Short mmCIF file of C-alpha atoms and ligand atoms in Angstrom, two decimals:
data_model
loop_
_atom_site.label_atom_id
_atom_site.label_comp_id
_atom_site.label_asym_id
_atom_site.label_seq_id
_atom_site.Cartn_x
_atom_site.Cartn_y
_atom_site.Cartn_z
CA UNK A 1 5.45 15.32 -18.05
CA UNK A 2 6.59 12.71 -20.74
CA UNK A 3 7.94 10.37 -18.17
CA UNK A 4 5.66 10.66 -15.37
CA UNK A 5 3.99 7.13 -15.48
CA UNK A 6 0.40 7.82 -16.88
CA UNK A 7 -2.41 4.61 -17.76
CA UNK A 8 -1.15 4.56 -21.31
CA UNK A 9 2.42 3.95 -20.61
CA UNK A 10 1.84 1.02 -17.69
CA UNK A 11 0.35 -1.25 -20.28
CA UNK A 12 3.81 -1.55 -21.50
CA UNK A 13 5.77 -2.35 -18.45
CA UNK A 14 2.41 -5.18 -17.34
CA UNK A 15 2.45 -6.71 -20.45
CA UNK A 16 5.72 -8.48 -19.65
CA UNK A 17 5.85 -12.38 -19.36
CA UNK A 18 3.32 -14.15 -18.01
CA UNK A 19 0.73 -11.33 -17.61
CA UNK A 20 0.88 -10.52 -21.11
CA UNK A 21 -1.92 -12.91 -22.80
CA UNK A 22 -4.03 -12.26 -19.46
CA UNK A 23 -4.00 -8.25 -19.56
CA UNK A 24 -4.96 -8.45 -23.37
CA UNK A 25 -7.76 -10.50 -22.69
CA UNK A 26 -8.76 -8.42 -20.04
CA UNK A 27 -8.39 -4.74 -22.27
CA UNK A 28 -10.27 -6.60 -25.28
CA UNK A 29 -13.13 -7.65 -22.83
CA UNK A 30 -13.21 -3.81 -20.94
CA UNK A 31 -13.02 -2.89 -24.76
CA UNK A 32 -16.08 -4.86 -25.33
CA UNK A 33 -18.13 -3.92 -21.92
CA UNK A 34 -16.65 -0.41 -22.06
CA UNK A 35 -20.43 1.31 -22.92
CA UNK A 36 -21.76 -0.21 -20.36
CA UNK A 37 -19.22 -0.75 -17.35
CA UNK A 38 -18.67 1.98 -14.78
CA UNK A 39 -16.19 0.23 -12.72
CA UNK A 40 -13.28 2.56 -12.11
CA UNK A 41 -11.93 -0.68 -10.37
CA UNK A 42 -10.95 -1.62 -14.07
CA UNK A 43 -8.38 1.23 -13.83
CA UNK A 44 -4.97 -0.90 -15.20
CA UNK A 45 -7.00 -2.27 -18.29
CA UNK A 46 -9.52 0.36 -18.88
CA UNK A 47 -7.29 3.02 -19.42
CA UNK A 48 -6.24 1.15 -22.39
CA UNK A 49 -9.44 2.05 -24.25
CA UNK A 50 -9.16 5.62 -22.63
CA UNK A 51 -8.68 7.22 -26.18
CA UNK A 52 -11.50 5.12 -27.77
CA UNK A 53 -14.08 6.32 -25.11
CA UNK A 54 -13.08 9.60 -25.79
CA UNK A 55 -14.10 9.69 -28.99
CA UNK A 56 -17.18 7.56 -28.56
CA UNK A 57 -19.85 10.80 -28.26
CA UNK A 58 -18.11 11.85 -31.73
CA UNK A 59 -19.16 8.55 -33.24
CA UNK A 60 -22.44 7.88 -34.95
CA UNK A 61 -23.16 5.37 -31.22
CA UNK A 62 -26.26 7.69 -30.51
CA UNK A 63 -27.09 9.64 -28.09
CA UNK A 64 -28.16 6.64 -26.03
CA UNK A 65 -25.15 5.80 -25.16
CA UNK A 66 -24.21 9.24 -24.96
CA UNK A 67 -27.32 10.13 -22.31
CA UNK A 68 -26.23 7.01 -20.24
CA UNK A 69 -22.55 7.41 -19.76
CA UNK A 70 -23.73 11.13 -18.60
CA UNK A 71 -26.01 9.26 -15.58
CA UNK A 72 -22.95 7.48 -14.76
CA UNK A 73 -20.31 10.05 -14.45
CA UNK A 74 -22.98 12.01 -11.93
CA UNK A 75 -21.72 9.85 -9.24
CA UNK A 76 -19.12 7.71 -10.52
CA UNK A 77 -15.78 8.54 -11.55
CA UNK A 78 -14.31 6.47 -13.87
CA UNK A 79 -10.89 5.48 -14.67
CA UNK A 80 -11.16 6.58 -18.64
CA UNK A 81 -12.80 9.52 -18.06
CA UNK A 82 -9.91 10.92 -16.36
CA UNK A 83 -7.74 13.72 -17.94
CA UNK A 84 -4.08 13.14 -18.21
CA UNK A 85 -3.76 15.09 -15.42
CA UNK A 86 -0.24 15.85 -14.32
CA UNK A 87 0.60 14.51 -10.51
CA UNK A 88 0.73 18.15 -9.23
CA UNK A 89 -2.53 18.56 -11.23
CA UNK A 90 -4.72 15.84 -9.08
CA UNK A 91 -4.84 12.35 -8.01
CA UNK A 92 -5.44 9.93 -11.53
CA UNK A 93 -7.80 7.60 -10.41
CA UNK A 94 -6.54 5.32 -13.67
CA UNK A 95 -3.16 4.89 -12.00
CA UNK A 96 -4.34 2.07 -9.93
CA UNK A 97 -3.84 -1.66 -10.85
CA UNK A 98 -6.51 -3.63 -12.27
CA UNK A 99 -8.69 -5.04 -8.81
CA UNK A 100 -7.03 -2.58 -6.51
CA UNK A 101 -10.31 -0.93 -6.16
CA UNK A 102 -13.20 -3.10 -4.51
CA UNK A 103 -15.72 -0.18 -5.13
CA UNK A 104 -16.15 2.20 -7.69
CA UNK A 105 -14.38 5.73 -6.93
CA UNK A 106 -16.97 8.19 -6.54
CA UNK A 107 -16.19 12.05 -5.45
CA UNK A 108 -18.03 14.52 -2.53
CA UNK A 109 -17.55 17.54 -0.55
CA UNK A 110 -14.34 17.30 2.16
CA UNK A 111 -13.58 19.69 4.73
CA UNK A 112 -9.39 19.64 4.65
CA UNK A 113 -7.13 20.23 7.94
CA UNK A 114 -6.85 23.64 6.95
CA UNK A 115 -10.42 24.28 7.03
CA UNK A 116 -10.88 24.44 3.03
CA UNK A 117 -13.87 23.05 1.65
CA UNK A 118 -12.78 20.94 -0.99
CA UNK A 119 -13.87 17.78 -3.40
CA UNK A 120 -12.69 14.20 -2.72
CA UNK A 121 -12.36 11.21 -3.88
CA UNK A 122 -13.73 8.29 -2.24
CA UNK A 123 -11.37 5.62 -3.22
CA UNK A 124 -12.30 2.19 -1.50
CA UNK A 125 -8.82 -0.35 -1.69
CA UNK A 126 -9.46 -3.96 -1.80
CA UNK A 127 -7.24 -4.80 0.81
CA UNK A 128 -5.27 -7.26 -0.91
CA UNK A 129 -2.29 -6.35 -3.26
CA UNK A 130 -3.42 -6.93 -7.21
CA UNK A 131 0.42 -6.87 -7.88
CA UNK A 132 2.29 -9.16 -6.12
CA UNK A 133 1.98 -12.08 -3.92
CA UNK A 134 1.21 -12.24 0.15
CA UNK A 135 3.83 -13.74 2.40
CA UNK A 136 6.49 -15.67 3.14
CA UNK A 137 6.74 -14.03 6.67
CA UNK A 138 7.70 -16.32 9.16
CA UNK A 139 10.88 -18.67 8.74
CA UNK A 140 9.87 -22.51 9.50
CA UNK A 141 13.51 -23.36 10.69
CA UNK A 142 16.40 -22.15 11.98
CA UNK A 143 18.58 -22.92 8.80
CA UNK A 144 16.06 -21.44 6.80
CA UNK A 145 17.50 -19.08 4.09
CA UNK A 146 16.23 -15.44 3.48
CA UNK A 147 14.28 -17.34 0.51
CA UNK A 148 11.68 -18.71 3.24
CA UNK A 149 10.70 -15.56 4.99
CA UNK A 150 9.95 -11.83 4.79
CA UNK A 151 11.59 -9.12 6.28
CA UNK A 152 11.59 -6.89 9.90
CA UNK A 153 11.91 -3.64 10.52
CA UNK A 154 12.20 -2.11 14.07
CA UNK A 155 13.22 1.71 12.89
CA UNK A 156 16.72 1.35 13.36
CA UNK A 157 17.63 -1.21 10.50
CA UNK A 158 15.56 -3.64 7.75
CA UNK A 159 16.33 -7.43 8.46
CA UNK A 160 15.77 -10.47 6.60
CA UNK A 161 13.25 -12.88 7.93
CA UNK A 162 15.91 -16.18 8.18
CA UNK A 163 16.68 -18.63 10.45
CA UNK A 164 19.55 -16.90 11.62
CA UNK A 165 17.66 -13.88 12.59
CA UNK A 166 15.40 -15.75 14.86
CA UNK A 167 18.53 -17.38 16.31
CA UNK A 168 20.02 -14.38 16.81
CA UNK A 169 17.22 -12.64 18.48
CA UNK A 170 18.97 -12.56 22.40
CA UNK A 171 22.32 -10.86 20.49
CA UNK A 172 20.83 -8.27 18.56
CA UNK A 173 18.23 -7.12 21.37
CA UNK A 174 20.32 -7.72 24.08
CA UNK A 175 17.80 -10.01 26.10
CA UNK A 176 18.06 -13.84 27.05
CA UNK A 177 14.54 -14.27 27.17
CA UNK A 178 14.43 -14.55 23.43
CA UNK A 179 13.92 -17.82 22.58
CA UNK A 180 11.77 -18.20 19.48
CA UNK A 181 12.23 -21.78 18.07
CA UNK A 182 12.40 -25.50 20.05
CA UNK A 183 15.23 -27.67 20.72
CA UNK A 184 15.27 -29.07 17.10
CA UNK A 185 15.40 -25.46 15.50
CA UNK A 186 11.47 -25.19 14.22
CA UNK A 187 10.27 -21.58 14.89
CA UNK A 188 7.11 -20.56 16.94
CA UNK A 189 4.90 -19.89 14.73
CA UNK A 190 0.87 -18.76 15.11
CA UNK A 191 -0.46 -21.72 13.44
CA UNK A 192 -4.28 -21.40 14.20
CA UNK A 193 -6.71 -17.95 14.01
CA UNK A 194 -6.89 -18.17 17.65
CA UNK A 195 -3.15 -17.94 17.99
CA UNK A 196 -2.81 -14.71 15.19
CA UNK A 197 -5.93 -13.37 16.88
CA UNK A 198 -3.94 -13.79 20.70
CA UNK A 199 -0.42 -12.30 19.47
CA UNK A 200 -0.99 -9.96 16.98
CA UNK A 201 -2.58 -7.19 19.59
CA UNK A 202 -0.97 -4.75 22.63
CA UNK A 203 -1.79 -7.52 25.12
CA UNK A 204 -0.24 -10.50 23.58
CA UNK A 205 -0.75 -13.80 25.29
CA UNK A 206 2.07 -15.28 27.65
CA UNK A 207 1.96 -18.24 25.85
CA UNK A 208 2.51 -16.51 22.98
CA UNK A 209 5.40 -14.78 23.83
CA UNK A 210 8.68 -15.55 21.94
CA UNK A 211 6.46 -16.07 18.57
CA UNK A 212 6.59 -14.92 14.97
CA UNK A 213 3.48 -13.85 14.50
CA UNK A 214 1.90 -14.21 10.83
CA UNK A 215 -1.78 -14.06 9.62
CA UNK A 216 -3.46 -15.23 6.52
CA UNK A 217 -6.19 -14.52 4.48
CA UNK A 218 -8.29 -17.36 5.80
CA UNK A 219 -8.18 -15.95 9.33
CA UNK A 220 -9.64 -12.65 8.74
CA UNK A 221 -13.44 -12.37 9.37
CA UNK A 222 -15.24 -14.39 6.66
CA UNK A 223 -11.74 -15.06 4.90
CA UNK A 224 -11.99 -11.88 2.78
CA UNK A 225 -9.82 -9.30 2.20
CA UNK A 226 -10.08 -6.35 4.77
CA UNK A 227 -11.30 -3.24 2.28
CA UNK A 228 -10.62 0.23 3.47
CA UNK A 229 -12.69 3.56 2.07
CA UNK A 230 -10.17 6.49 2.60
CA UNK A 231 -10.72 10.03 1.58
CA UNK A 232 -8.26 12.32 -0.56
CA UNK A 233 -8.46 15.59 -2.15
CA UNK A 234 -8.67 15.15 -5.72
CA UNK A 235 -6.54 17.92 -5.66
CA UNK A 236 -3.73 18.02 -3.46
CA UNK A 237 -4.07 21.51 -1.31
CA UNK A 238 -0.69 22.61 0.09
CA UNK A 239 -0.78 23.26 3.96
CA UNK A 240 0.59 26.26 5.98
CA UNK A 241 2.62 24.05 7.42
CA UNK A 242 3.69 20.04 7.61
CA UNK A 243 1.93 17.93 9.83
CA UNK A 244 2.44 14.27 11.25
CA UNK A 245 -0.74 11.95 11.40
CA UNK A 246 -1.33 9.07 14.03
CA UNK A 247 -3.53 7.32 11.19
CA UNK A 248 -3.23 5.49 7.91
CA UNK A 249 -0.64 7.48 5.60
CA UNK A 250 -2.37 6.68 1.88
CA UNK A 251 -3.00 3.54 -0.05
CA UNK A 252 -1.03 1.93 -2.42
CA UNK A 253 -1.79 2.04 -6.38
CA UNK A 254 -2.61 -2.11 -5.84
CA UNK A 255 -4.72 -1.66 -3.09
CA UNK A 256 -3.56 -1.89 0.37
CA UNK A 257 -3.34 0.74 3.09
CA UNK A 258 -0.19 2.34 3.92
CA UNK A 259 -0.52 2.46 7.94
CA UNK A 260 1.22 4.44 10.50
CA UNK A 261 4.52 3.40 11.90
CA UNK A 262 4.16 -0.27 13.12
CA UNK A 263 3.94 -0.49 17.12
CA UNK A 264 7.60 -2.04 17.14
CA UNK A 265 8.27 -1.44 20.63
CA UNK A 266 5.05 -3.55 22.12
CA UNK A 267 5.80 -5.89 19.72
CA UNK A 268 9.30 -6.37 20.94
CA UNK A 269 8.59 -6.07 24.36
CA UNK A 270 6.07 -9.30 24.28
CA UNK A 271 9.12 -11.00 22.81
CA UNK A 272 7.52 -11.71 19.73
CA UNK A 273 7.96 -10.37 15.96
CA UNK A 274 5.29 -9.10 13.66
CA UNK A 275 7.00 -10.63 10.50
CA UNK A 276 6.74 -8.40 7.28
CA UNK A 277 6.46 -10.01 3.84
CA UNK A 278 8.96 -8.42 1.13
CA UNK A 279 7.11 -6.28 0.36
CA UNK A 280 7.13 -4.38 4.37
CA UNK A 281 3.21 -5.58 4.69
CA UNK A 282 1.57 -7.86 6.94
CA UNK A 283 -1.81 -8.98 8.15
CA UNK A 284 -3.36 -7.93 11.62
CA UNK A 285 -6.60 -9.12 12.47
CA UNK A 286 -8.56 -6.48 12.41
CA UNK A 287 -7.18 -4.10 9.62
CA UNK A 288 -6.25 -7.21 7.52
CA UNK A 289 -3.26 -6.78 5.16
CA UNK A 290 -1.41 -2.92 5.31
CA UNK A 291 1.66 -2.25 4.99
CA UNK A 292 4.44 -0.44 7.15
CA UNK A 293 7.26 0.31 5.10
CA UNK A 294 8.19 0.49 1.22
CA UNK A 295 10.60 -1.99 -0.32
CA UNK A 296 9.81 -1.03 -4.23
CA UNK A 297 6.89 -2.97 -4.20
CA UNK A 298 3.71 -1.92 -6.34
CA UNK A 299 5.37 0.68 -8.30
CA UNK A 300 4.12 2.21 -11.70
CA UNK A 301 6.17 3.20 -14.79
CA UNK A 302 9.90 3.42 -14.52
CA UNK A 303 12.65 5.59 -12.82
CA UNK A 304 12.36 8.86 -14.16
CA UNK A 305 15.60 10.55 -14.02
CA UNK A 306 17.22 8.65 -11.45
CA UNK A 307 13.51 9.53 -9.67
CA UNK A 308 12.49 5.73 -8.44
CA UNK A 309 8.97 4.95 -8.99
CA UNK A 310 5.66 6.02 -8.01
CA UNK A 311 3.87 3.14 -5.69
CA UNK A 312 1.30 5.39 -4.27
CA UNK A 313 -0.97 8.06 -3.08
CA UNK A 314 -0.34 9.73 0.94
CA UNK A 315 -3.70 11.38 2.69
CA UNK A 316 -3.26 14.67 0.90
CA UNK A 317 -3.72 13.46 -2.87
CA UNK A 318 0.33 13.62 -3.51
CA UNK A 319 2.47 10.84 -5.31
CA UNK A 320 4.54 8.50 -3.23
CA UNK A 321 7.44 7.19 -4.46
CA UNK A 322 9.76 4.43 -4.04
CA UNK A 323 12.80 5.45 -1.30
CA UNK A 324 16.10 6.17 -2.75
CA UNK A 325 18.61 3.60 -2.33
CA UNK A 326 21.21 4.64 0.47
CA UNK A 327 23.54 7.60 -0.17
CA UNK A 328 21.46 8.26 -3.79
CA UNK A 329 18.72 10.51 -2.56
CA UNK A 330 18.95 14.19 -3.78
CA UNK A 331 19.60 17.28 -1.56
CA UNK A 332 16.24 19.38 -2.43
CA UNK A 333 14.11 17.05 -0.41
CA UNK A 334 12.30 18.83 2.02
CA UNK A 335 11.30 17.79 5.89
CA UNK A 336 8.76 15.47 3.92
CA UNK A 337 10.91 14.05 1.80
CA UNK A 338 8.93 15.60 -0.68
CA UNK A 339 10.46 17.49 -4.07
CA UNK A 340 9.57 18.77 -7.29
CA UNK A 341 10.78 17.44 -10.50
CA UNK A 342 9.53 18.12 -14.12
CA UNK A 343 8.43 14.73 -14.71
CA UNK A 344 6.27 14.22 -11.96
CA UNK A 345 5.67 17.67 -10.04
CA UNK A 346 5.72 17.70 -6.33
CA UNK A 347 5.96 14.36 -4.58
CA UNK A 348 6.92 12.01 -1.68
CA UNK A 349 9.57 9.59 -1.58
CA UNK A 350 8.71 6.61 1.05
CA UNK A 351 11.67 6.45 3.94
CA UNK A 352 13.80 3.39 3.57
CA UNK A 353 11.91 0.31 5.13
CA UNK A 354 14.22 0.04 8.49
CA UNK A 355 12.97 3.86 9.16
CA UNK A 356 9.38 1.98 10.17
CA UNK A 357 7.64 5.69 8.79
CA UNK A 358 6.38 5.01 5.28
CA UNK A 359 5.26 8.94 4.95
CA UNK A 360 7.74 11.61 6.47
CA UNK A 361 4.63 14.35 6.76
CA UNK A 362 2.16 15.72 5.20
CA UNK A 363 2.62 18.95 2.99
CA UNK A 364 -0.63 18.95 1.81
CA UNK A 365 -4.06 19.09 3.55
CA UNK A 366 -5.54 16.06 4.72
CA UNK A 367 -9.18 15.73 5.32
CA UNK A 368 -10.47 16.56 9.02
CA UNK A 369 -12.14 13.91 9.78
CA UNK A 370 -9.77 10.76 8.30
CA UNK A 371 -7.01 12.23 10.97
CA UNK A 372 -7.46 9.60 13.85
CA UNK A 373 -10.90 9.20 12.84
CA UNK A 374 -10.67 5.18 11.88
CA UNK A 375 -9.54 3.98 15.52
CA UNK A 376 -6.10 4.51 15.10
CA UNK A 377 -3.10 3.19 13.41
CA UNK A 378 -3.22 -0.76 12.84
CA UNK A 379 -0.55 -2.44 14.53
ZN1 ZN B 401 11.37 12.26 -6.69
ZN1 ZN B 402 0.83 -3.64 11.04
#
């Protein structure tokens, strides 16, 4: 289990450059709020005082202390007072970034797809990555570089977001009625709410046709981040058999949903494209920002044995990991994708981005009532 990544060894790869003097203020101040703070949203830094808490009810503290942190871990689970559980072991609430979380994780009784009556987690994501930046998406120009936008996907192949792309639109789909930038090679863009709110649905707008369609922050309801409460098993129970879901897939360990397949063929057929960021997430109105396929983006910990990084958790409680660059992945994968290794027990490994499927299947149980049960897949 030594190289599964585990709250004390993600301090080291986060402490790099820039975030270096920032994380250390932040552990020293959970360090100094740590009796009384019961965020388990302070997973990244928190679990840096894990040990310390630990051994607070052997200190001479009091019982005070002692008596409160016991009211608090009735209903709320926190980050530190999570056991270095292994992956196959349960879901470790302390993997998750620092303001991933915009509620505190608290646990109750599930009913899984398989009928067991379980515990779960309540795990609410903040809807907004706390590990990388939003955006580019959209390319301004038609000599823009790969530099000045994201990426698309349409499940046969993973594209960079350039000019040329956009210029190339009638070529690679095969239809003159492409046409996505003016005569002096700016792209149509959604520049206002209205416009994002008219093209990024099944019914886009005519005039809207033959745009790349990007949203921002600012154009969701009130501005804010879009925060999503999901349900897992905080311990992953295997299923009789794999099963697909038409809803979200998991959440990411820095806070965004992974959704179902994006609609790719509606979005085509309106003639306009639903531009990714680099990291294979984008904003739709109503689900805000999720993301559709995995590009190595909010990993944990390092490649374990040639085993790339864990970015997530799927529906059922089990890892998700980082896809395996072309021709590297291993031959015990099974219909999931899924395998067991000694470092990090049984786990996913995302599809490659072009695939448009973040999550193969499920081998575990999901809970009964997430499947379908939030209005279906964002688009
Ligand atoms: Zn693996
Ligand atoms: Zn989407």
């Amino acid at each position: 289990m030594k190289n599964h990544p585990t709250p004390e060894t993600r301090p080291l790869r986060f402490n790099l450059g820039s975030f270096r003097s920032r994380i250390a203020l932040a552990a020293l101040a959970a360090l100094l709020l740590l009796a009384g703070c019961g965020s388990s949203s302070d997973g990244d830094v928190a679990a840096v005082p894990a040990s310390s808490e630990e051994a607070a009810p052997a200190t001479a503290s009091g019982e005070e202390e002692a008596e409160e942190e016991a009211e608090e871990a009735a209903e709320v689970v926190e980050a530190d007072e999570e056991p270095a559980l292994a992956a196959t072991e349960g879901l470790n609430v302390g993997l998750f970034f620092d303001g991933a979380l915009a509620e505190d994780v608290t646990t109750e009784d599930c009913t899984l797809s398989g009928g067991a009556e379980a515990t779960c987690y309540s795990i609410t994501v903040a809807g907004f990555p706390a590990s990388h930046d939003v955006g580019p998406f959209c390319p301004e120009t038609i000599t823009d570089g790969a530099d000045a936008g994201g990426i698309w996907f349409d499940g046969v192949g993973v594209y960079d977001l350039d000019g040329e792309f956009i210029e190339n639109l009638p070529e690679l789909y095969d239809d003159e009625n492409w046409h996505m930038h003016d005569d002096d090679g700016n792209v149509h863009i959604t520049e206002t709410a209205e416009e994002f709110d008219g093209a990024a649905r099944p019914d886009v707008d005519v005039e809207l046709q033959n745009h790349c369609v990007e949203g921002r922050l600012e154009w969701l309801e009130n501005g804010e981040a879009v925060t999503s409460t999901v349900l897992i098993p905080t311990v992953p129970v295997a299923a009789d058999s794999a099963a697909t879901s038409r809803g979200n897939l998991g959440v990411t360990l820095d806070g965004v949903v992974i959704a179902a397949s994006a609609p790719v063929d509606a979005i085509l057929s309106a003639y306009t494209i639903a531009a990714f960021d680099d990291c294979g997430a984008h904003f739709n109105p109503f689900e805000g920002y999720h993301m559709h396929g995995a590009t190595g983006c909010s990993e944990v910990g390092d490649a374990a044995d040639d085993d790339p990084p864990m970015f997530g958790y799927a529906m059922d409680g089990y890892p998700v990991h980082s896809p395996f660059a072309d021709g590297a992945a291993p031959d015990d994968l099974d219909e999931c994708n899924g395998h067991t290794t000694d470092a990090a027990g049984y786990h996913y490994h995302a599809n490659s981005a072009a695939m448009n499927q973040v999550i193969e299947c499920f081998f575990g149980q999901v809970v009964a009532t997430e499947e379908g049960g939030r209005g279906g897949p964002p688009e």
